[in-house]
Amino acid sequence: MVFLVFYLSLSSQSYFSVLTYNCENAFDTIHDTGKDDYEFLPSGERRYSKYRMFRKLKGIMKVIASADADRPVDLIGLCEVENDTVLTYLTSRTALNKMRYRYVMTDSEDNRGIDVALLYSPFTFHLINYCSVRVDGLDKPTRDILVASGTLFSGDTLDVMVCHLPSKLGGRNSDTRRLRVAEKLRSVTDSLLSVRTNPNLLIMGDFNAEYTKSLFKDVMNVDILYSDTTKNSVSNHQLFDIVADKKEGTYKYKGEWSLIDHIIVSGNLIQGENIYLNYHDCSILSPSFLLEDDNTYGGKKPFRTYIWKKYNGGYSDHLPVFVRFTIK
């Protein structure tokens, strides 16, 4: 009966939803050979127990479940998940098991062992294929780019990329790493755009950079979706950052909010015939349970799981980004 109701609800569905979220160090409690995950072991500095792991996973579940009050989110891009065990626990041993989410993820050479993943509802997104794209030539390994293609219930093909660019730590070297990953993202994007007549392309994740940086404008050639952007001014193969014009941020450092988590789409997803979005369809989610008082700088800040090595019991140091695409 549950599945019958779900299938019947699709007949009246008028949108397709996407969430991207850096969930901050979603580790399991077992050491992965060759990875520097020792601080997230029961014997490590953070005393990362099974209780803390499952509390973390239930927190991620709560974020996903609360993102849309009408029905389950269709696609979820996650950053900073350690391995298959974490995703299996998340999708089968939390309340998300009722949604029957499936997932694909990368297996990167990142020193700490963190990866990116894509959760998807098999009822609304039919996975065709996926691959993990490695960025070579860096002075230190980073996360792979997850590339997945599938069909929507509308019959349209959607190409999705989930990425987590290198952190800002390391000064000029870190800038170079991010630019190299951005170049690879643009290369993969060009390959997909070249084989799609009406491309539905979506890139999401933690870029560790605001739109003002050259990797968006010069390397990836991404424009901003503004509130007054008209569909007539958009071309199918053009790329748009649909969150860069928002006033809020997704990450706070030393009292300053910045927007470093992005969703980028091809122009066809803005003005397509079957699927499209408007400026106000995308938002940064900031429910009260994801925030806490910032006693140092004032205002609010993300409610983190750890503050340095001290357990804080929160969710993440990032806020999620959510978008609804209208289906005709």
mmCIF file of C-alpha atoms in Angstrom:
data_model
loop_
_atom_site.group_PDB
_atom_site.id
_atom_site.type_symbol
_atom_site.label_atom_id
_atom_site.label_comp_id
_atom_site.label_asym_id
_atom_site.label_seq_id
_atom_site.Cartn_x
_atom_site.Cartn_y
_atom_site.Cartn_z
ATOM 1 C CA MET A 1 0.000 0.000 0.000
ATOM 2 C CA VAL A 2 2.862 2.413 0.833
ATOM 3 C CA PHE A 3 4.481 1.908 -2.565
ATOM 4 C CA LEU A 4 1.104 2.180 -4.340
ATOM 5 C CA VAL A 5 0.472 5.555 -2.711
ATOM 6 C CA PHE A 6 4.001 6.695 -3.604
ATOM 7 C CA TYR A 7 3.635 5.703 -7.254
ATOM 8 C CA LEU A 8 0.213 7.338 -7.494
ATOM 9 C CA SER A 9 1.667 10.539 -6.030
ATOM 10 C CA LEU A 10 4.138 10.706 -8.931
ATOM 11 C CA SER A 11 1.268 11.171 -11.362
ATOM 12 C CA SER A 12 0.517 14.555 -9.817
ATOM 13 C CA GLN A 13 4.146 15.495 -9.089
ATOM 14 C CA SER A 14 5.076 18.894 -10.455
ATOM 15 C CA TYR A 15 8.736 19.223 -9.467
ATOM 16 C CA PHE A 16 12.058 17.431 -9.036
ATOM 17 C CA SER A 17 14.179 18.333 -5.975
ATOM 18 C CA VAL A 18 17.927 18.391 -5.336
ATOM 19 C CA LEU A 19 19.951 18.924 -2.149
ATOM 20 C CA THR A 20 23.705 19.357 -1.701
ATOM 21 C CA TYR A 21 25.261 19.117 1.750
ATOM 22 C CA ASN A 22 28.759 18.938 3.216
ATOM 23 C CA CYS A 23 27.954 16.845 6.281
ATOM 24 C CA GLU A 24 31.397 17.366 7.917
ATOM 25 C CA ASN A 25 33.367 14.198 8.637
ATOM 26 C CA ALA A 26 30.810 11.406 8.372
ATOM 27 C CA PHE A 27 33.171 8.595 9.361
ATOM 28 C CA ASP A 28 32.617 5.059 10.557
ATOM 29 C CA THR A 29 34.531 3.764 13.596
ATOM 30 C CA ILE A 30 36.870 1.309 11.824
ATOM 31 C CA HIS A 31 40.291 2.145 10.391
ATOM 32 C CA ASP A 32 40.587 2.105 6.608
ATOM 33 C CA THR A 33 43.982 0.774 5.567
ATOM 34 C CA GLY A 34 46.208 3.483 4.136
ATOM 35 C CA LYS A 35 43.991 6.345 5.303
ATOM 36 C CA ASP A 36 44.651 8.898 8.036
ATOM 37 C CA ASP A 37 41.360 8.402 9.868
ATOM 38 C CA TYR A 38 42.848 7.660 13.297
ATOM 39 C CA GLU A 39 41.272 10.658 15.034
ATOM 40 C CA PHE A 40 37.823 9.270 14.145
ATOM 41 C CA LEU A 41 38.312 5.962 15.909
ATOM 42 C CA PRO A 42 37.062 5.082 19.401
ATOM 43 C CA SER A 43 40.684 5.249 20.573
ATOM 44 C CA GLY A 44 41.420 8.471 18.668
ATOM 45 C CA GLU A 45 41.603 12.069 19.839
ATOM 46 C CA ARG A 46 37.913 12.671 19.164
ATOM 47 C CA ARG A 47 36.707 9.500 20.935
ATOM 48 C CA TYR A 48 34.469 8.781 17.965
ATOM 49 C CA SER A 49 32.197 6.016 19.262
ATOM 50 C CA LYS A 50 29.370 4.103 17.587
ATOM 51 C CA TYR A 51 26.942 6.251 19.537
ATOM 52 C CA ARG A 52 28.451 9.419 18.058
ATOM 53 C CA MET A 53 28.539 7.883 14.578
ATOM 54 C CA PHE A 54 24.844 6.953 14.615
ATOM 55 C CA ARG A 55 23.916 10.300 16.134
ATOM 56 C CA LYS A 56 25.796 11.877 13.240
ATOM 57 C CA LEU A 57 23.953 9.754 10.679
ATOM 58 C CA LYS A 58 20.591 10.472 12.268
ATOM 59 C CA GLY A 59 21.465 14.150 12.020
ATOM 60 C CA ILE A 60 22.124 13.838 8.278
ATOM 61 C CA MET A 61 18.837 11.960 7.967
ATOM 62 C CA LYS A 62 17.030 14.793 9.748
ATOM 63 C CA VAL A 63 18.502 17.374 7.362
ATOM 64 C CA ILE A 64 17.409 15.378 4.312
ATOM 65 C CA ALA A 65 13.968 14.628 5.728
ATOM 66 C CA SER A 66 13.287 18.235 6.726
ATOM 67 C CA ALA A 67 14.453 19.780 3.437
ATOM 68 C CA ASP A 68 11.063 19.304 1.786
ATOM 69 C CA ALA A 69 7.849 19.179 3.775
ATOM 70 C CA ASP A 70 5.847 17.870 0.810
ATOM 71 C CA ARG A 71 7.752 14.717 -0.180
ATOM 72 C CA PRO A 72 11.234 13.090 -0.181
ATOM 73 C CA VAL A 73 14.125 14.847 -1.908
ATOM 74 C CA ASP A 74 14.946 13.156 -5.237
ATOM 75 C CA LEU A 75 18.729 13.703 -5.441
ATOM 76 C CA ILE A 76 21.176 14.371 -2.610
ATOM 77 C CA GLY A 77 24.849 15.201 -3.146
ATOM 78 C CA LEU A 78 26.913 14.553 -0.009
ATOM 79 C CA CYS A 79 30.484 15.673 0.743
ATOM 80 C CA GLU A 80 32.807 14.270 3.424
ATOM 81 C CA VAL A 81 31.471 10.731 3.695
ATOM 82 C CA GLU A 82 34.127 8.140 4.413
ATOM 83 C CA ASN A 83 33.030 4.941 2.709
ATOM 84 C CA ASP A 84 30.348 2.463 1.704
ATOM 85 C CA THR A 85 29.733 1.477 5.331
ATOM 86 C CA VAL A 86 28.640 5.007 6.215
ATOM 87 C CA LEU A 87 26.241 5.179 3.258
ATOM 88 C CA THR A 88 24.833 1.723 3.991
ATOM 89 C CA TYR A 89 24.148 2.698 7.597
ATOM 90 C CA LEU A 90 22.631 6.024 6.531
ATOM 91 C CA THR A 91 20.233 4.530 3.981
ATOM 92 C CA SER A 92 19.300 1.326 5.826
ATOM 93 C CA ARG A 93 19.711 1.935 9.574
ATOM 94 C CA THR A 94 18.090 5.353 9.908
ATOM 95 C CA ALA A 95 14.559 6.444 9.042
ATOM 96 C CA LEU A 96 15.747 7.015 5.461
ATOM 97 C CA ASN A 97 15.259 3.276 4.908
ATOM 98 C CA LYS A 98 11.562 4.031 4.357
ATOM 99 C CA MET A 99 12.499 6.158 1.331
ATOM 100 C CA ARG A 100 14.436 3.294 -0.324
ATOM 101 C CA TYR A 101 17.287 5.586 -1.359
ATOM 102 C CA ARG A 102 20.107 4.093 -3.379
ATOM 103 C CA TYR A 103 23.561 5.593 -3.754
ATOM 104 C CA VAL A 104 26.807 5.734 -5.705
ATOM 105 C CA MET A 105 30.059 7.192 -4.440
ATOM 106 C CA THR A 106 33.725 7.742 -5.233
ATOM 107 C CA ASP A 107 36.748 5.892 -3.866
ATOM 108 C CA SER A 108 39.344 8.650 -3.874
ATOM 109 C CA GLU A 109 43.008 8.797 -2.910
ATOM 110 C CA ASP A 110 42.272 11.573 -0.422
ATOM 111 C CA ASN A 111 44.665 11.208 2.520
ATOM 112 C CA ARG A 112 41.887 11.242 5.119
ATOM 113 C CA GLY A 113 39.694 8.896 3.120
ATOM 114 C CA ILE A 114 36.713 11.213 2.635
ATOM 115 C CA ASP A 115 34.643 11.013 -0.545
ATOM 116 C CA VAL A 116 31.545 12.356 -2.238
ATOM 117 C CA ALA A 117 28.309 10.464 -2.832
ATOM 118 C CA LEU A 118 24.986 10.758 -4.622
ATOM 119 C CA LEU A 119 21.800 9.469 -3.003
ATOM 120 C CA TYR A 120 18.876 9.069 -5.374
ATOM 121 C CA SER A 121 15.291 7.905 -5.281
ATOM 122 C CA PRO A 122 14.905 4.985 -7.718
ATOM 123 C CA PHE A 123 11.237 5.979 -8.116
ATOM 124 C CA THR A 124 12.081 9.326 -9.728
ATOM 125 C CA PHE A 125 15.662 8.937 -11.035
ATOM 126 C CA HIS A 126 16.687 5.888 -13.055
ATOM 127 C CA LEU A 127 20.476 5.560 -12.923
ATOM 128 C CA ILE A 128 22.022 4.751 -16.318
ATOM 129 C CA ASN A 129 25.710 4.861 -15.428
ATOM 130 C CA TYR A 130 28.266 6.591 -13.236
ATOM 131 C CA CYS A 131 32.023 6.968 -12.922
ATOM 132 C CA SER A 132 34.645 8.473 -10.651
ATOM 133 C CA VAL A 133 36.931 11.034 -12.317
ATOM 134 C CA ARG A 134 40.381 11.465 -10.808
ATOM 135 C CA VAL A 135 42.349 14.702 -11.036
ATOM 136 C CA ASP A 136 46.004 13.912 -11.707
ATOM 137 C CA GLY A 137 49.093 16.087 -11.524
ATOM 138 C CA LEU A 138 48.470 17.534 -8.049
ATOM 139 C CA ASP A 139 51.095 17.876 -5.316
ATOM 140 C CA LYS A 140 48.747 15.910 -3.007
ATOM 141 C CA PRO A 141 45.695 13.756 -3.759
ATOM 142 C CA THR A 142 42.190 15.113 -3.419
ATOM 143 C CA ARG A 143 38.606 13.934 -3.833
ATOM 144 C CA ASP A 144 37.500 12.449 -7.153
ATOM 145 C CA ILE A 145 34.587 13.941 -9.082
ATOM 146 C CA LEU A 146 31.470 11.779 -9.169
ATOM 147 C CA VAL A 147 29.699 11.797 -12.547
ATOM 148 C CA ALA A 148 26.299 10.095 -12.874
ATOM 149 C CA SER A 149 23.705 10.020 -15.632
ATOM 150 C CA GLY A 150 20.092 8.982 -15.344
ATOM 151 C CA THR A 151 16.574 9.583 -16.592
ATOM 152 C CA LEU A 152 13.875 11.494 -14.750
ATOM 153 C CA PHE A 153 10.241 10.423 -14.528
ATOM 154 C CA SER A 154 9.568 13.052 -17.200
ATOM 155 C CA GLY A 155 11.735 11.061 -19.620
ATOM 156 C CA ASP A 156 14.551 13.650 -19.674
ATOM 157 C CA THR A 157 18.190 12.643 -19.208
ATOM 158 C CA LEU A 158 20.003 14.361 -16.334
ATOM 159 C CA ASP A 159 23.806 14.439 -15.999
ATOM 160 C CA VAL A 160 24.976 15.070 -12.431
ATOM 161 C CA MET A 161 28.411 15.874 -11.015
ATOM 162 C CA VAL A 162 29.177 15.928 -7.279
ATOM 163 C CA CYS A 163 32.459 17.521 -6.234
ATOM 164 C CA HIS A 164 34.411 18.610 -3.178
ATOM 165 C CA LEU A 165 37.291 20.860 -4.172
ATOM 166 C CA PRO A 166 40.512 21.047 -2.097
ATOM 167 C CA SER A 167 40.355 23.046 1.132
ATOM 168 C CA LYS A 168 41.718 26.551 1.575
ATOM 169 C CA LEU A 169 44.503 25.309 3.827
ATOM 170 C CA GLY A 170 47.893 25.563 2.178
ATOM 171 C CA GLY A 171 47.856 29.050 0.685
ATOM 172 C CA ARG A 172 48.955 29.317 -2.944
ATOM 173 C CA ASN A 173 49.282 25.536 -3.308
ATOM 174 C CA SER A 174 45.643 25.064 -2.323
ATOM 175 C CA ASP A 175 44.587 27.696 -4.868
ATOM 176 C CA THR A 176 46.460 25.782 -7.563
ATOM 177 C CA ARG A 177 44.780 22.516 -6.570
ATOM 178 C CA ARG A 178 41.304 24.038 -6.787
ATOM 179 C CA LEU A 179 42.051 25.504 -10.198
ATOM 180 C CA ARG A 180 43.202 22.089 -11.455
ATOM 181 C CA VAL A 181 39.995 20.452 -10.235
ATOM 182 C CA ALA A 182 37.958 23.259 -11.804
ATOM 183 C CA GLU A 183 39.741 22.637 -15.109
ATOM 184 C CA LYS A 184 38.835 18.958 -14.915
ATOM 185 C CA LEU A 185 35.221 19.871 -14.098
ATOM 186 C CA ARG A 186 35.100 22.105 -17.167
ATOM 187 C CA SER A 187 36.648 19.358 -19.319
ATOM 188 C CA VAL A 188 34.049 16.802 -18.220
ATOM 189 C CA THR A 189 31.323 19.403 -18.674
ATOM 190 C CA ASP A 190 32.428 20.137 -22.231
ATOM 191 C CA SER A 191 32.405 16.422 -23.042
ATOM 192 C CA LEU A 192 28.834 16.071 -21.806
ATOM 193 C CA LEU A 193 27.637 19.247 -23.506
ATOM 194 C CA SER A 194 29.103 18.062 -26.813
ATOM 195 C CA VAL A 195 26.928 14.936 -26.889
ATOM 196 C CA ARG A 196 23.662 16.454 -25.593
ATOM 197 C CA THR A 197 21.407 18.433 -27.919
ATOM 198 C CA ASN A 198 19.382 19.766 -24.994
ATOM 199 C CA PRO A 199 21.721 19.204 -22.041
ATOM 200 C CA ASN A 200 20.333 18.899 -18.538
ATOM 201 C CA LEU A 201 23.566 19.249 -16.579
ATOM 202 C CA LEU A 202 23.851 19.785 -12.816
ATOM 203 C CA ILE A 203 27.076 20.304 -10.830
ATOM 204 C CA MET A 204 26.876 20.514 -7.045
ATOM 205 C CA GLY A 205 29.046 20.334 -3.966
ATOM 206 C CA ASP A 206 31.552 22.164 -1.796
ATOM 207 C CA PHE A 207 33.808 24.307 -4.003
ATOM 208 C CA ASN A 208 35.691 25.873 -1.076
ATOM 209 C CA ALA A 209 35.438 29.139 -2.999
ATOM 210 C CA GLU A 210 32.963 31.943 -3.522
ATOM 211 C CA TYR A 211 31.749 32.865 -6.981
ATOM 212 C CA THR A 212 34.073 35.884 -7.035
ATOM 213 C CA LYS A 213 37.065 33.569 -7.495
ATOM 214 C CA SER A 214 38.515 33.061 -10.977
ATOM 215 C CA LEU A 215 37.773 29.333 -11.048
ATOM 216 C CA PHE A 216 34.076 30.134 -11.629
ATOM 217 C CA LYS A 217 34.406 33.024 -14.059
ATOM 218 C CA ASP A 218 37.611 32.284 -15.969
ATOM 219 C CA VAL A 219 38.134 28.516 -15.702
ATOM 220 C CA MET A 220 34.596 27.133 -15.643
ATOM 221 C CA ASN A 221 32.981 30.072 -17.471
ATOM 222 C CA VAL A 222 29.947 30.161 -15.168
ATOM 223 C CA ASP A 223 27.431 33.000 -15.068
ATOM 224 C CA ILE A 224 25.101 33.960 -12.204
ATOM 225 C CA LEU A 225 21.361 33.418 -12.250
ATOM 226 C CA TYR A 226 19.846 36.727 -11.139
ATOM 227 C CA SER A 227 16.272 37.451 -10.139
ATOM 228 C CA ASP A 228 15.804 39.444 -13.346
ATOM 229 C CA THR A 229 17.438 36.876 -15.663
ATOM 230 C CA THR A 230 14.990 36.190 -18.489
ATOM 231 C CA LYS A 231 14.639 32.844 -20.221
ATOM 232 C CA ASN A 232 15.186 34.526 -23.569
ATOM 233 C CA SER A 233 18.695 35.554 -22.458
ATOM 234 C CA VAL A 234 19.721 31.980 -21.575
ATOM 235 C CA SER A 235 21.242 29.487 -23.993
ATOM 236 C CA ASN A 236 21.007 25.712 -23.564
ATOM 237 C CA HIS A 237 24.756 25.125 -23.208
ATOM 238 C CA GLN A 238 25.468 28.093 -20.946
ATOM 239 C CA LEU A 239 26.334 27.383 -17.273
ATOM 240 C CA PHE A 240 24.718 29.264 -14.383
ATOM 241 C CA ASP A 241 25.411 29.319 -10.657
ATOM 242 C CA ILE A 242 21.879 29.381 -9.264
ATOM 243 C CA VAL A 243 22.867 30.184 -5.672
ATOM 244 C CA ALA A 244 25.659 32.772 -6.064
ATOM 245 C CA ASP A 245 23.281 35.756 -5.917
ATOM 246 C CA LYS A 246 21.814 34.722 -2.566
ATOM 247 C CA LYS A 247 22.553 37.026 0.355
ATOM 248 C CA GLU A 248 23.062 34.243 2.881
ATOM 249 C CA GLY A 249 26.136 32.074 3.321
ATOM 250 C CA THR A 250 26.700 28.357 3.849
ATOM 251 C CA TYR A 251 29.892 28.545 5.934
ATOM 252 C CA LYS A 252 31.084 30.881 8.688
ATOM 253 C CA TYR A 253 34.724 31.578 9.531
ATOM 254 C CA LYS A 254 35.854 34.110 12.136
ATOM 255 C CA GLY A 255 32.469 35.781 12.163
ATOM 256 C CA GLU A 256 32.157 36.119 8.377
ATOM 257 C CA TRP A 257 29.646 34.147 6.328
ATOM 258 C CA SER A 258 30.690 32.941 2.881
ATOM 259 C CA LEU A 259 28.894 31.031 0.160
ATOM 260 C CA ILE A 260 31.168 28.157 -0.859
ATOM 261 C CA ASP A 261 28.575 25.441 -1.550
ATOM 262 C CA HIS A 262 27.102 25.785 -5.030
ATOM 263 C CA ILE A 263 24.680 24.325 -7.531
ATOM 264 C CA ILE A 264 25.526 24.986 -11.182
ATOM 265 C CA VAL A 265 23.168 24.088 -14.021
ATOM 266 C CA SER A 266 23.111 24.250 -17.786
ATOM 267 C CA GLY A 267 20.825 26.810 -19.359
ATOM 268 C CA ASN A 268 18.417 24.139 -20.536
ATOM 269 C CA LEU A 269 17.469 23.482 -16.894
ATOM 270 C CA ILE A 270 16.476 27.135 -16.574
ATOM 271 C CA GLN A 271 14.401 27.492 -19.717
ATOM 272 C CA GLY A 272 13.794 23.930 -20.948
ATOM 273 C CA GLU A 273 10.475 22.757 -22.348
ATOM 274 C CA ASN A 274 9.886 19.894 -19.903
ATOM 275 C CA ILE A 275 11.935 20.899 -16.858
ATOM 276 C CA TYR A 276 12.976 24.355 -15.697
ATOM 277 C CA LEU A 277 13.557 26.498 -12.606
ATOM 278 C CA ASN A 278 13.051 30.029 -11.439
ATOM 279 C CA TYR A 279 15.351 32.208 -9.352
ATOM 280 C CA HIS A 280 13.353 31.680 -6.163
ATOM 281 C CA ASP A 281 13.331 27.878 -6.531
ATOM 282 C CA CYS A 282 16.816 27.664 -4.969
ATOM 283 C CA SER A 283 17.594 28.462 -1.326
ATOM 284 C CA ILE A 284 20.098 27.969 1.483
ATOM 285 C CA LEU A 285 18.432 25.964 4.240
ATOM 286 C CA SER A 286 18.912 27.300 7.747
ATOM 287 C CA PRO A 287 16.371 25.738 10.119
ATOM 288 C CA SER A 288 16.953 26.576 13.758
ATOM 289 C CA PHE A 289 18.262 23.099 14.629
ATOM 290 C CA LEU A 290 21.219 23.596 12.248
ATOM 291 C CA LEU A 291 22.350 26.772 14.027
ATOM 292 C CA GLU A 292 23.683 27.784 17.422
ATOM 293 C CA ASP A 293 24.676 31.065 19.059
ATOM 294 C CA ASP A 294 28.029 32.487 18.036
ATOM 295 C CA ASN A 295 29.305 33.658 21.411
ATOM 296 C CA THR A 296 32.564 34.982 19.969
ATOM 297 C CA TYR A 297 31.465 37.010 16.954
ATOM 298 C CA GLY A 298 27.747 37.391 17.543
ATOM 299 C CA GLY A 299 24.716 36.172 15.649
ATOM 300 C CA LYS A 300 24.372 32.537 14.679
ATOM 301 C CA LYS A 301 26.757 29.943 13.265
ATOM 302 C CA PRO A 302 26.408 26.352 11.993
ATOM 303 C CA PHE A 303 25.889 23.831 14.790
ATOM 304 C CA ARG A 304 28.985 21.663 14.334
ATOM 305 C CA THR A 305 29.601 18.072 15.378
ATOM 306 C CA TYR A 306 33.029 18.968 16.753
ATOM 307 C CA ILE A 307 34.700 22.254 17.617
ATOM 308 C CA TRP A 308 38.302 21.312 17.012
ATOM 309 C CA LYS A 309 38.689 18.157 19.113
ATOM 310 C CA LYS A 310 35.792 18.861 21.470
ATOM 311 C CA TYR A 311 32.536 17.034 20.819
ATOM 312 C CA ASN A 312 29.749 19.548 20.251
ATOM 313 C CA GLY A 313 26.934 17.173 19.284
ATOM 314 C CA GLY A 314 25.776 19.180 16.258
ATOM 315 C CA TYR A 315 25.306 18.525 12.562
ATOM 316 C CA SER A 316 27.922 20.181 10.342
ATOM 317 C CA ASP A 317 29.992 23.307 9.772
ATOM 318 C CA HIS A 318 28.088 23.857 6.490
ATOM 319 C CA LEU A 319 24.474 24.630 5.627
ATOM 320 C CA PRO A 320 22.750 22.724 2.799
ATOM 321 C CA VAL A 321 21.536 24.143 -0.508
ATOM 322 C CA PHE A 322 18.173 23.048 -1.925
ATOM 323 C CA VAL A 323 16.467 23.532 -5.297
ATOM 324 C CA ARG A 324 13.219 22.495 -6.948
ATOM 325 C CA PHE A 325 12.974 22.083 -10.716
ATOM 326 C CA THR A 326 9.472 22.480 -12.127
ATOM 327 C CA ILE A 327 8.221 19.596 -14.286
ATOM 328 C CA LYS A 328 5.577 20.480 -16.859
#
